C-alpha cells in the first residue's frame, strides 16, 4: 500500500500511456472460428439460428424481445451494422462458413482505457462448443494485445446464472452487484459486474490456449481438461 504526504492510502502510480484504439477490424480468425464484422451476408444465417420460436428463451436477458419476422430482423441487423458502439461481430464456424451467433464490443471508453463485451447471443449450435470459447479468447486477445485496453468488462442481469458462470469460467472476476441499475422490458435489472485486467491477461491467455489445443479433446470432440482459470 502506498501513502501520500498526508499519510492517506493512494493507488499505484500509472505510467503515461497511449489511449487505446477503437475497434476497426473486419475479421479475427482462430482454429475453429472467425469473428467477422457484422454485415448483411450474415443476416440469413443468423435469422435461421436465432429467430426460431423454439429458441425464444435465449432472448430473455437481451435488450430485444424475440423476433420471428424476417423484415423486423433485417431492420435490427441494419441497426447493428450501422453502430460503432456497440461494434458487432458475427460468430462464424470455419468448417461451414455459417454465422451461428453475435457478440459485440461496447461502452468503448478510450480515456479510461476500458471496454466491455456484450450483446452475446449464442444459438443452440454454439453452446458448449470449442467455438463458443475460442471467440471469447479471440476478442480478449484483440482487446488487450491489439487495441491496448487496461480493463475488459462483462456485465449481465444478476438473475442470468448461465452468463455469470460463463464470465467466471472465462477468467473474469466478479466485482459486485449494481442494484436497480436499469429497467428493461418493463422489469427491474440488478446488474452484476465482472472484469479482466491487462496484467491478468498473460496468465488467462495461457489457460485459454492450453484448453483450445487439439490435444485437449478426444476423437469425439469432448474435452479432456476443463477450462479452469485461477
mmCIF file of C-alpha atoms in Angstrom, residues 43-164:
data_model
loop_
_atom_site.group_PDB
_atom_site.id
_atom_site.type_symbol
_atom_site.label_atom_id
_atom_site.label_comp_id
_atom_site.label_asym_id
_atom_site.label_seq_id
_atom_site.Cartn_x
_atom_site.Cartn_y
_atom_site.Cartn_z
ATOM 1 C CA UNK A 43 -28.364 -11.986 -41.958
ATOM 2 C CA UNK A 44 -29.996 -15.143 -43.310
ATOM 3 C CA UNK A 45 -27.761 -17.489 -41.305
ATOM 4 C CA UNK A 46 -28.476 -15.573 -38.122
ATOM 5 C CA UNK A 47 -32.214 -15.391 -38.716
ATOM 6 C CA UNK A 48 -32.309 -19.153 -39.153
ATOM 7 C CA UNK A 49 -30.467 -19.972 -35.924
ATOM 8 C CA UNK A 50 -31.582 -17.123 -33.645
ATOM 9 C CA UNK A 51 -35.210 -16.497 -34.581
ATOM 10 C CA UNK A 52 -36.785 -19.946 -34.366
ATOM 11 C CA UNK A 53 -39.621 -19.701 -31.789
ATOM 12 C CA UNK A 54 -38.141 -22.756 -30.069
ATOM 13 C CA UNK A 55 -35.164 -20.565 -29.122
ATOM 14 C CA UNK A 56 -37.152 -17.684 -27.623
ATOM 15 C CA UNK A 57 -35.670 -18.319 -24.170
ATOM 16 C CA UNK A 58 -32.287 -17.175 -25.499
ATOM 17 C CA UNK A 59 -33.704 -13.635 -25.780
ATOM 18 C CA UNK A 60 -34.791 -13.328 -22.130
ATOM 19 C CA UNK A 61 -31.793 -11.308 -20.924
ATOM 20 C CA UNK A 62 -31.151 -9.449 -24.195
ATOM 21 C CA UNK A 63 -32.464 -5.900 -24.787
ATOM 22 C CA UNK A 64 -34.893 -7.016 -27.513
ATOM 23 C CA UNK A 65 -37.938 -9.237 -27.396
ATOM 24 C CA UNK A 66 -37.777 -12.411 -29.540
ATOM 25 C CA UNK A 67 -38.013 -11.698 -33.262
ATOM 26 C CA UNK A 68 -39.715 -14.084 -35.689
ATOM 27 C CA UNK A 69 -40.362 -11.746 -38.608
ATOM 28 C CA UNK A 70 -37.617 -11.572 -41.219
ATOM 29 C CA UNK A 71 -38.194 -7.908 -42.043
ATOM 30 C CA UNK A 72 -38.047 -6.955 -38.375
ATOM 31 C CA UNK A 73 -34.807 -8.904 -38.017
ATOM 32 C CA UNK A 74 -33.471 -7.209 -41.144
ATOM 33 C CA UNK A 75 -34.097 -3.827 -39.509
ATOM 34 C CA UNK A 76 -32.282 -4.936 -36.356
ATOM 35 C CA UNK A 77 -29.263 -6.183 -38.316
ATOM 36 C CA UNK A 78 -29.079 -2.900 -40.257
ATOM 37 C CA UNK A 79 -29.105 -1.049 -36.934
ATOM 38 C CA UNK A 80 -26.291 -3.248 -35.614
ATOM 39 C CA UNK A 81 -24.223 -2.816 -38.773
ATOM 40 C CA UNK A 82 -24.518 0.975 -38.617
ATOM 41 C CA UNK A 83 -23.351 1.060 -34.994
ATOM 42 C CA UNK A 84 -19.746 1.695 -33.959
ATOM 43 C CA UNK A 85 -20.555 1.369 -30.243
ATOM 44 C CA UNK A 86 -21.623 -1.369 -29.836
ATOM 45 C CA UNK A 87 -19.322 -2.760 -32.532
ATOM 46 C CA UNK A 88 -20.903 -6.017 -33.659
ATOM 47 C CA UNK A 89 -19.314 -9.269 -34.789
ATOM 48 C CA UNK A 90 -20.859 -12.357 -36.324
ATOM 49 C CA UNK A 91 -19.550 -15.632 -34.908
ATOM 50 C CA UNK A 92 -18.698 -17.849 -37.880
ATOM 51 C CA UNK A 93 -17.938 -21.577 -37.917
ATOM 52 C CA UNK A 94 -14.844 -22.047 -40.108
ATOM 53 C CA UNK A 95 -15.927 -25.538 -41.160
ATOM 54 C CA UNK A 96 -19.293 -24.491 -42.584
ATOM 55 C CA UNK A 97 -18.703 -20.737 -43.051
ATOM 56 C CA UNK A 98 -22.092 -20.211 -41.379
ATOM 57 C CA UNK A 99 -22.830 -17.463 -38.860
ATOM 58 C CA UNK A 100 -24.039 -19.017 -35.602
ATOM 59 C CA UNK A 101 -24.262 -16.069 -33.224
ATOM 60 C CA UNK A 102 -23.472 -12.473 -32.333
ATOM 61 C CA UNK A 103 -21.314 -10.562 -29.878
ATOM 62 C CA UNK A 104 -20.050 -7.010 -29.593
ATOM 63 C CA UNK A 105 -17.615 -4.600 -28.026
ATOM 64 C CA UNK A 106 -19.380 -1.707 -26.330
ATOM 65 C CA UNK A 107 -19.063 1.109 -23.803
ATOM 66 C CA UNK A 108 -15.817 1.950 -25.542
ATOM 67 C CA UNK A 109 -14.012 4.408 -23.261
ATOM 68 C CA UNK A 110 -10.554 5.167 -24.606
ATOM 69 C CA UNK A 111 -9.895 7.840 -21.963
ATOM 70 C CA UNK A 112 -10.484 5.404 -19.086
ATOM 71 C CA UNK A 113 -8.977 2.547 -21.122
ATOM 72 C CA UNK A 114 -11.979 0.288 -20.564
ATOM 73 C CA UNK A 115 -14.205 -1.668 -22.924
ATOM 74 C CA UNK A 116 -16.985 -4.216 -22.481
ATOM 75 C CA UNK A 117 -18.029 -7.412 -24.237
ATOM 76 C CA UNK A 118 -21.783 -7.770 -24.543
ATOM 77 C CA UNK A 119 -24.869 -8.439 -26.649
ATOM 78 C CA UNK A 120 -23.697 -12.056 -26.639
ATOM 79 C CA UNK A 121 -26.285 -14.137 -28.467
ATOM 80 C CA UNK A 122 -25.279 -17.763 -28.976
ATOM 81 C CA UNK A 123 -27.502 -20.044 -31.000
ATOM 82 C CA UNK A 124 -28.040 -23.603 -29.690
ATOM 83 C CA UNK A 125 -25.459 -24.752 -32.264
ATOM 84 C CA UNK A 126 -22.770 -22.786 -30.405
ATOM 85 C CA UNK A 127 -23.440 -23.662 -26.810
ATOM 86 C CA UNK A 128 -20.819 -25.836 -25.109
ATOM 87 C CA UNK A 129 -18.599 -25.903 -28.209
ATOM 88 C CA UNK A 130 -14.957 -25.045 -28.770
ATOM 89 C CA UNK A 131 -16.103 -22.162 -30.956
ATOM 90 C CA UNK A 132 -18.051 -20.609 -28.081
ATOM 91 C CA UNK A 133 -14.869 -20.397 -26.015
ATOM 92 C CA UNK A 134 -12.479 -19.605 -28.840
ATOM 93 C CA UNK A 135 -14.336 -16.464 -29.904
ATOM 94 C CA UNK A 136 -14.087 -15.162 -26.341
ATOM 95 C CA UNK A 137 -10.335 -15.816 -26.457
ATOM 96 C CA UNK A 138 -10.010 -14.074 -29.831
ATOM 97 C CA UNK A 139 -11.866 -10.996 -28.644
ATOM 98 C CA UNK A 140 -9.994 -10.719 -25.333
ATOM 99 C CA UNK A 141 -6.673 -11.073 -27.155
ATOM 100 C CA UNK A 142 -7.716 -8.333 -29.582
ATOM 101 C CA UNK A 143 -8.776 -6.041 -26.723
ATOM 102 C CA UNK A 144 -5.517 -6.354 -24.791
ATOM 103 C CA UNK A 145 -2.866 -7.015 -27.427
ATOM 104 C CA UNK A 146 -4.100 -5.059 -30.452
ATOM 105 C CA UNK A 147 -6.262 -2.287 -29.015
ATOM 106 C CA UNK A 148 -4.327 -1.831 -25.760
ATOM 107 C CA UNK A 149 -7.064 -1.590 -23.110
ATOM 108 C CA UNK A 150 -6.330 -1.852 -19.383
ATOM 109 C CA UNK A 151 -9.778 -3.110 -18.386
ATOM 110 C CA UNK A 152 -12.204 -5.509 -20.086
ATOM 111 C CA UNK A 153 -15.725 -5.736 -18.671
ATOM 112 C CA UNK A 154 -18.579 -8.244 -18.637
ATOM 113 C CA UNK A 155 -21.979 -7.240 -17.250
ATOM 114 C CA UNK A 156 -25.224 -9.159 -17.008
ATOM 115 C CA UNK A 157 -28.592 -9.338 -15.302
ATOM 116 C CA UNK A 158 -27.924 -10.633 -11.792
ATOM 117 C CA UNK A 159 -30.571 -13.325 -12.408
ATOM 118 C CA UNK A 160 -28.779 -14.623 -15.517
ATOM 119 C CA UNK A 161 -26.971 -17.537 -13.872
ATOM 120 C CA UNK A 162 -25.515 -19.013 -17.117
ATOM 121 C CA UNK A 163 -23.904 -15.671 -18.003
ATOM 122 C CA UNK A 164 -22.397 -15.319 -14.530
#
